[in-house]
Short mmCIF file of N, CA and C in Angstrom, two decimals:
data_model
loop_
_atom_site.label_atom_id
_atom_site.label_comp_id
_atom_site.label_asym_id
_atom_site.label_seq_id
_atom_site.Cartn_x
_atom_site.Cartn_y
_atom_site.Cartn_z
N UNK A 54 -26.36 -72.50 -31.67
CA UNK A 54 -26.51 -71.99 -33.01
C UNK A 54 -25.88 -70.60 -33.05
N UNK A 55 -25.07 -70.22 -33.80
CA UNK A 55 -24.15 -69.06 -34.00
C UNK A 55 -25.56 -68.32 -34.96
N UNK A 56 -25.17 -67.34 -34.82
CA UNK A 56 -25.71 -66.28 -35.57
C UNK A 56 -24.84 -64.88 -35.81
N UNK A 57 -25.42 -64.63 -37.41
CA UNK A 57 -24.68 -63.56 -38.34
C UNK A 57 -25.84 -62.38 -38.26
N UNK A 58 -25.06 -61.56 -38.63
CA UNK A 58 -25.65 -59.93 -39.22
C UNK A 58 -26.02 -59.98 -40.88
N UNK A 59 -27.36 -59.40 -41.27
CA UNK A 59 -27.67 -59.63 -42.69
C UNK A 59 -26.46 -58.54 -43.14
N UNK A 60 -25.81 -58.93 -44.21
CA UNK A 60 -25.38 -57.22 -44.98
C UNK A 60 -26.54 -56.39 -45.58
N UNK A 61 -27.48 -56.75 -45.81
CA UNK A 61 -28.31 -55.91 -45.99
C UNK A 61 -28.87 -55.11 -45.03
N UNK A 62 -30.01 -55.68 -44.04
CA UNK A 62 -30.66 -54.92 -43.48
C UNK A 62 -30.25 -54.96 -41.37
N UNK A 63 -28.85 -55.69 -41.58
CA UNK A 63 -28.77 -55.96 -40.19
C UNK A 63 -28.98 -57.09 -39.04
N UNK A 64 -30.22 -57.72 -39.53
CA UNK A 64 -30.61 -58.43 -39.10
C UNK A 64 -30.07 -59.77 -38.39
N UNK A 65 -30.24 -59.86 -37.22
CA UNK A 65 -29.57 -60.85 -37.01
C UNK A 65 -30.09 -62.37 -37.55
N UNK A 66 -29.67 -63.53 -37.89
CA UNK A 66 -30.23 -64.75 -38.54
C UNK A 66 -29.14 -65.69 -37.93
N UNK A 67 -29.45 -67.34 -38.63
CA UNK A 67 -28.73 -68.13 -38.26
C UNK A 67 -27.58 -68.34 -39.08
N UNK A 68 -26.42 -68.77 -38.81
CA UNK A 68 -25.45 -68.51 -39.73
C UNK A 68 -25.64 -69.93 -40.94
N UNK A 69 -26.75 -71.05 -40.79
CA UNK A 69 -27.11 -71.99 -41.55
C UNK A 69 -28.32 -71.14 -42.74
N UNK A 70 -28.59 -70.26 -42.48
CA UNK A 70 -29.43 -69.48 -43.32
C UNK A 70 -29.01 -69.27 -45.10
N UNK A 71 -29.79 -69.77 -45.68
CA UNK A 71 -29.78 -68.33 -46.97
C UNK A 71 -30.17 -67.82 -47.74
N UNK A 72 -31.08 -67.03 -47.11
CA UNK A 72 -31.62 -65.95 -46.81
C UNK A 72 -32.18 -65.18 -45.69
N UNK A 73 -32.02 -64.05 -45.76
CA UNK A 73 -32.31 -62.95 -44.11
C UNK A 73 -34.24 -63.03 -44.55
N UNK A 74 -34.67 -63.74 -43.21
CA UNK A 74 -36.12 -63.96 -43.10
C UNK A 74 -36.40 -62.73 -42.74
N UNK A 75 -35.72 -61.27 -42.47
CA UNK A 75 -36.57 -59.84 -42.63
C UNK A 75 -36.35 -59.25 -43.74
N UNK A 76 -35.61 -59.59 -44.90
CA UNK A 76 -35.19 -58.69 -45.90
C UNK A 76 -35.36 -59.45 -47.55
N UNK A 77 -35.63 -60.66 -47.10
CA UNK A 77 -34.98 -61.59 -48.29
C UNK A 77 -33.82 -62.07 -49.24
N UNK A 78 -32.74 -61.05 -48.07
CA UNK A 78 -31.25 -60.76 -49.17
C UNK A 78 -31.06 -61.74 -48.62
N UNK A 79 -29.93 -62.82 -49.83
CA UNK A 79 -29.12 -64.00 -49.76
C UNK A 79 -28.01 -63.53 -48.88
N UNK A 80 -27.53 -64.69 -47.99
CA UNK A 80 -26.47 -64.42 -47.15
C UNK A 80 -25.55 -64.64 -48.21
N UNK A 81 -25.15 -65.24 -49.23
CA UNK A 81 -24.05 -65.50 -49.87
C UNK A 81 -23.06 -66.71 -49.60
N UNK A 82 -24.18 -67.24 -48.85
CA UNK A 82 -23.13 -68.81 -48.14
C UNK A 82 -23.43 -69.67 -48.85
N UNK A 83 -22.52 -70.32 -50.23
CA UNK A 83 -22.99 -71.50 -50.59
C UNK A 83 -22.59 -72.71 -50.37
N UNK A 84 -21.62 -72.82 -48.98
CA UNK A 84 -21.73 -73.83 -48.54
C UNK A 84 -22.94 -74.51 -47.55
N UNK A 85 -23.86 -73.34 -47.34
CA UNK A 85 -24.94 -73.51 -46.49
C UNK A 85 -25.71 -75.09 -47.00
N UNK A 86 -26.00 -76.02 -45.89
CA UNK A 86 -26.78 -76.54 -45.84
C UNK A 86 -27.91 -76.97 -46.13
N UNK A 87 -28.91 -75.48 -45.93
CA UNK A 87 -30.36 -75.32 -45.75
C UNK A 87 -30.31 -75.15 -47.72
N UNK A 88 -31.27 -76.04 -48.57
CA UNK A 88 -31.11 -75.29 -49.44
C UNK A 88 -32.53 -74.27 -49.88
N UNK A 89 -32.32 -73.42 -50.38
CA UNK A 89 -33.54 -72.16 -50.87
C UNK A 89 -34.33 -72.77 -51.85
N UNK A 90 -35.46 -72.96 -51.16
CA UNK A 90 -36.26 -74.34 -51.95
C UNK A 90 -37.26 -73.33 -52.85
N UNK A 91 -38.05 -72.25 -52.00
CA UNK A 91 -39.05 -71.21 -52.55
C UNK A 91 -38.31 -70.16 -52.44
N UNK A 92 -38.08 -69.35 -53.05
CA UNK A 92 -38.29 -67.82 -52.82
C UNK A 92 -39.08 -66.53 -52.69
N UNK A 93 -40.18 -66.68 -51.74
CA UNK A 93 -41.26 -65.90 -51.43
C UNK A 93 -40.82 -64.32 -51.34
N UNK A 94 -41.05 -63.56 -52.38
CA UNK A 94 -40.74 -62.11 -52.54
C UNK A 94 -41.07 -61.07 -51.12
N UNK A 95 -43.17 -61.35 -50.81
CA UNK A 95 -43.20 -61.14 -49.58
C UNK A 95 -43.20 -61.24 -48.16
N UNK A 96 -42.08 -62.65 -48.59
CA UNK A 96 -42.01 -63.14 -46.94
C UNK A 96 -41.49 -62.22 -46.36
N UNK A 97 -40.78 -61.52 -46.49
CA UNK A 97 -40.31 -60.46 -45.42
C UNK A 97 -41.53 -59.71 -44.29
N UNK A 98 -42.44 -59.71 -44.85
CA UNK A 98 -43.97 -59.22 -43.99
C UNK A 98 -44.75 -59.97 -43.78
N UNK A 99 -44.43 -61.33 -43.74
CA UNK A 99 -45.22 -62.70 -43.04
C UNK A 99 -44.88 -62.52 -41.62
N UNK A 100 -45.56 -61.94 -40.36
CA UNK A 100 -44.86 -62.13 -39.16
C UNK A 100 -45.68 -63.28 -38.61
N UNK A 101 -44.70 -64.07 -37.22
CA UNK A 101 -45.00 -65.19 -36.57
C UNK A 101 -46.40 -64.61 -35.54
N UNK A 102 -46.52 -63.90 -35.41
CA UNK A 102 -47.64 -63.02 -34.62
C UNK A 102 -48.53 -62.86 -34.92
N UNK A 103 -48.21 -62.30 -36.46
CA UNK A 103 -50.03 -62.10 -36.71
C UNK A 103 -50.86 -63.85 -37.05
N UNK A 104 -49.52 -64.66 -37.73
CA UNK A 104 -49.87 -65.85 -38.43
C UNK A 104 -50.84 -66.80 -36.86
N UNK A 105 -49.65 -66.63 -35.48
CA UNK A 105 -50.09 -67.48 -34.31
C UNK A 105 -51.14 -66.75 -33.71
N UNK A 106 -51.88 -65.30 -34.56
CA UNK A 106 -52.88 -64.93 -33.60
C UNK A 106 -54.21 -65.71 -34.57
N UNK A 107 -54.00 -65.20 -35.79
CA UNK A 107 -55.23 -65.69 -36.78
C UNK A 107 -55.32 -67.56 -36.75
N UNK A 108 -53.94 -68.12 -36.00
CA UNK A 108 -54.15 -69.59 -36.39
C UNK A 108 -55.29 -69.93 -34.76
N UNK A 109 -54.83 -68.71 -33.35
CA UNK A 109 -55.60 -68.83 -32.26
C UNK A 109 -57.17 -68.57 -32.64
N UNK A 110 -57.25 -67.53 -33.42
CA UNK A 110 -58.80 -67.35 -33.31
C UNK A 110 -59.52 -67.36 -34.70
N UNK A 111 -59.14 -67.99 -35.52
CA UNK A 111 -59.30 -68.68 -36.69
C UNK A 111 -58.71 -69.76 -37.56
N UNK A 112 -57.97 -70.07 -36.87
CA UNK A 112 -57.25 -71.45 -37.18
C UNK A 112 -58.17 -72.83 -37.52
N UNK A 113 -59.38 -72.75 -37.12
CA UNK A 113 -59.86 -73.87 -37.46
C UNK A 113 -60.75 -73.97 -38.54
N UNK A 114 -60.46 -72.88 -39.42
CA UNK A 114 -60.76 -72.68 -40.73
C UNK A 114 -59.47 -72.20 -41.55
N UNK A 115 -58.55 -72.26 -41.21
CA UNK A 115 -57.49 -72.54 -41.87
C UNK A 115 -56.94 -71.13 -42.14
N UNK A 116 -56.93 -70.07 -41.63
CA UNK A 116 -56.68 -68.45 -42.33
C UNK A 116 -55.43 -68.24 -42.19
N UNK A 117 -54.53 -69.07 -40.86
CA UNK A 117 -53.34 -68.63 -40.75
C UNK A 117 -52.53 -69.69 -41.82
N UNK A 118 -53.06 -70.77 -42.66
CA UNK A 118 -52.63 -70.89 -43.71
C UNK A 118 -52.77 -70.31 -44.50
N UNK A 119 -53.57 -69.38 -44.95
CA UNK A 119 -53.51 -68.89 -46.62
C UNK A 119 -53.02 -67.60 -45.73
N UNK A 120 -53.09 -67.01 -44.66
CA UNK A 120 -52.33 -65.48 -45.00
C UNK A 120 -50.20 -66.54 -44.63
N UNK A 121 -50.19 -67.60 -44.77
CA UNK A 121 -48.84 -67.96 -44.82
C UNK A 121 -48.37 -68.33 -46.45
N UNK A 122 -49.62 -68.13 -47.50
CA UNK A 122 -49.35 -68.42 -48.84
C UNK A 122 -49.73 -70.44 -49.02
N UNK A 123 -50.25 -71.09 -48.14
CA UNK A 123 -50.11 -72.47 -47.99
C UNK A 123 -51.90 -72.27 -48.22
N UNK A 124 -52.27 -72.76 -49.23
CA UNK A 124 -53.73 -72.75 -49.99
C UNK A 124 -54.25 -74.25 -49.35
N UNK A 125 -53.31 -75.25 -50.03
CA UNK A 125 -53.60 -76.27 -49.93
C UNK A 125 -54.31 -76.59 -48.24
N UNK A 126 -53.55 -76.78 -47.86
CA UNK A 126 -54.02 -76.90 -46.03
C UNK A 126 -55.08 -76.18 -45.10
N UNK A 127 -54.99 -75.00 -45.90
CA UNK A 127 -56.27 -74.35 -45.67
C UNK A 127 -57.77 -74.29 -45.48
N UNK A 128 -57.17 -75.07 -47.45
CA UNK A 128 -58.74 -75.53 -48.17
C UNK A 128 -58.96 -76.81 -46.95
N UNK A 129 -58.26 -77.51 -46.71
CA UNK A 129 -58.43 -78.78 -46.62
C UNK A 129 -58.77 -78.58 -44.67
N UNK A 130 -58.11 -77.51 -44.26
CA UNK A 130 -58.86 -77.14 -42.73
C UNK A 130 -60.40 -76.40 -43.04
N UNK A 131 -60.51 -75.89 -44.10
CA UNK A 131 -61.33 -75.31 -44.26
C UNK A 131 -62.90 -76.59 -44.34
N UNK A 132 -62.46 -77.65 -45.47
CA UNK A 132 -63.55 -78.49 -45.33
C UNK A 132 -63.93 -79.35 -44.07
N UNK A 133 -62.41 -79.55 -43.08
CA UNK A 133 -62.86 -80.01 -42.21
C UNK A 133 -63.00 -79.65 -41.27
N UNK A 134 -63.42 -78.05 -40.56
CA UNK A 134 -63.67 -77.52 -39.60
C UNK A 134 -64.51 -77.77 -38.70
N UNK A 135 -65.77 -78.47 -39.47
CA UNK A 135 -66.94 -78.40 -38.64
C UNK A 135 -66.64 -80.08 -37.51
N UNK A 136 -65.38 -80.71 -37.72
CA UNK A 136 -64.95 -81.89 -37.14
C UNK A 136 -64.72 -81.54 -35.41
N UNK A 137 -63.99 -80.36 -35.54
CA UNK A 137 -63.66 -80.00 -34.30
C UNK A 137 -61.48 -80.03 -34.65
N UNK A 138 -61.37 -80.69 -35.22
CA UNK A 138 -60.05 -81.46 -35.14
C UNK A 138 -58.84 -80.03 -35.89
N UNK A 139 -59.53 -79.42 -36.97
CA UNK A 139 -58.54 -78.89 -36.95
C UNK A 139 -58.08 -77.22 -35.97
N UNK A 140 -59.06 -77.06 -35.30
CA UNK A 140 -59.25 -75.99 -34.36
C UNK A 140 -58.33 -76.63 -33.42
N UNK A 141 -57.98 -77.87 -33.09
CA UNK A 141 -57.30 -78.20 -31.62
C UNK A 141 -55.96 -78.04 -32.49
N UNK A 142 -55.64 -78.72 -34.03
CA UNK A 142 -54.19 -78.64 -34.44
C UNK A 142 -54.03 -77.03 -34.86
N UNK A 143 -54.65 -76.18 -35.30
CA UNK A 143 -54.44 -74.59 -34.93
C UNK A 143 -53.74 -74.42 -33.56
N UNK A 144 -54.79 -74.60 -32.51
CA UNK A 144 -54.25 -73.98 -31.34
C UNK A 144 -53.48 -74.25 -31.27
N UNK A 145 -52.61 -75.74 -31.22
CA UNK A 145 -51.43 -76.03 -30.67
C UNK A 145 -50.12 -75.62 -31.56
N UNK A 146 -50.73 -75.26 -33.08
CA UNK A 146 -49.42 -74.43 -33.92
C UNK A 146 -49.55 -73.02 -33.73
N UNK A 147 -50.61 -72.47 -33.00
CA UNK A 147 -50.49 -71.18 -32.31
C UNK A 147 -49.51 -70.92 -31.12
N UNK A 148 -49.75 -71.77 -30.59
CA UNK A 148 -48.45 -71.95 -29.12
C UNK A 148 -47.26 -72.25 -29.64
N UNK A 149 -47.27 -72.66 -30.96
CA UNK A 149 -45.53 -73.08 -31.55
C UNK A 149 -45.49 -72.22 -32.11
N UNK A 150 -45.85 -71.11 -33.16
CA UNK A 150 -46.11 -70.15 -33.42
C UNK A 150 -45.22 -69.03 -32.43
N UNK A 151 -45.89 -68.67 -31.59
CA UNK A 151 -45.35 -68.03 -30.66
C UNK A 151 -43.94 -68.03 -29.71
N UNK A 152 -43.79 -69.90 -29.75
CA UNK A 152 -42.16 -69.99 -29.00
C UNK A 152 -41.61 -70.02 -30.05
N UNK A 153 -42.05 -69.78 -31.42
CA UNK A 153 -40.53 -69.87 -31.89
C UNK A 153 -39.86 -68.36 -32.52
N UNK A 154 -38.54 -68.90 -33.31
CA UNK A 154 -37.96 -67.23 -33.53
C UNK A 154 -39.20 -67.26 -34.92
N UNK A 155 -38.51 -65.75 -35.52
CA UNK A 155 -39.21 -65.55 -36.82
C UNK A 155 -38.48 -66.18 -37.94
N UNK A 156 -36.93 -66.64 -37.99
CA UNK A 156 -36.67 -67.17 -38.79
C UNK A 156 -36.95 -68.98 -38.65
N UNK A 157 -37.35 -69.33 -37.62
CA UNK A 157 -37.60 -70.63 -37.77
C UNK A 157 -39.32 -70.89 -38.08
N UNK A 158 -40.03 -69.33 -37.67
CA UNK A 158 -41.58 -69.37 -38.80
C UNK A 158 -41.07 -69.38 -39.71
N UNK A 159 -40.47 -68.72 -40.35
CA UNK A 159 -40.07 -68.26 -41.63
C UNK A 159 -39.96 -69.50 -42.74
N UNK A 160 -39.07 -70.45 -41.82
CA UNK A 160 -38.96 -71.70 -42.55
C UNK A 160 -39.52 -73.24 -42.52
N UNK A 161 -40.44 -72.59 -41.73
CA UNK A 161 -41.02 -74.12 -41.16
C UNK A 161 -42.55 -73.92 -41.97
N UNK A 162 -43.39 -72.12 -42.04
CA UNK A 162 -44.21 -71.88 -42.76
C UNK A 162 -44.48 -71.43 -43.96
N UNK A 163 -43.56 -70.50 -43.70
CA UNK A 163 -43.65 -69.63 -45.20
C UNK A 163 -42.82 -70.43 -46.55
N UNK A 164 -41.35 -70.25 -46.05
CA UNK A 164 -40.53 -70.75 -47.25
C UNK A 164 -40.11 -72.69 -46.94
N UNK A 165 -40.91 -73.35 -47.32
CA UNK A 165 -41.05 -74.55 -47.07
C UNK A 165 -41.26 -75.20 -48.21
N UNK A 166 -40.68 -76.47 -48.40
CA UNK A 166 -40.82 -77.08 -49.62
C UNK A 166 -42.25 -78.02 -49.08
N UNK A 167 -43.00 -78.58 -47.95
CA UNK A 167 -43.61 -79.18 -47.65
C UNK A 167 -45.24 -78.32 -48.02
N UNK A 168 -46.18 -79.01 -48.83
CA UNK A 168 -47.13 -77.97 -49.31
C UNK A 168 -47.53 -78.43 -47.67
N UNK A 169 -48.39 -79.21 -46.99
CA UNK A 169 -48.85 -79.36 -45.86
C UNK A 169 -47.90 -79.35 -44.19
N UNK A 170 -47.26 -78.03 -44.03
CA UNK A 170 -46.52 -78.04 -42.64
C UNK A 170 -47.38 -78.18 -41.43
N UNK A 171 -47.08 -78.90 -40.87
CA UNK A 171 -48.35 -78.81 -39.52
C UNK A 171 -47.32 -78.80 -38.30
N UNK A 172 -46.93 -79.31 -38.36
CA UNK A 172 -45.91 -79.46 -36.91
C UNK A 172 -44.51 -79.50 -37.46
#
């Protein structure tokens, strides 16, 4: 995967990008691929860190969904916490969480057309 410099803020991203997951500026590629399904104003301060720490030690009430803007999945970890089940699918999107970059959180959690991302 090649990767570009934002003109805005520097950042390095994927050159299939468009938009810089630290700044929100459009790369200007409209032959890009990926298309810009949401445009989340404050994704730029969604980090993969805080999201894979709150999904480690509260994930099974769903927190690292709603601080990702994803209500739906939340609510719905939220009613089923007391199962056990969604604390094990937290942890293990805490460990994915963590291997991945911030622009592939970026798009797999935050700016996602899928209301329920789990894996």
């Amino acid at each position: 995967m090649a990767l570009i410099k934002c003109k805005e803020c520097g950042n390095l991203i994927s050159e299939h990008a468009t938009v810089c997951p630290k700044c929100g500026h459009p790369t200007n590629d409209v032959t890009s691929p990926r298309p810009n399904y949401m445009v989340n104003n404050d994704a730029s301060n969604k980090s993969k860190t805080t999201a894979g720490i709150l999904a480690l030690l509260l994930g099974g009430i769903g927190i690292h969904y709603f601080y990702c803007g994803k209500a739906l999945p939340g609510f719905v970890f939220l009613l089923l916490f007391w199962t056990g089940i969604p604390a094990i699918l937290a942890f293990v999107q805490a460990i994915m969480m963590f291997t991945m970059t911030q622009e592939q959180f970026y798009y797999k959690y935050v700016n996602t057309p899928s209301s329920f991302p789990l894996f």
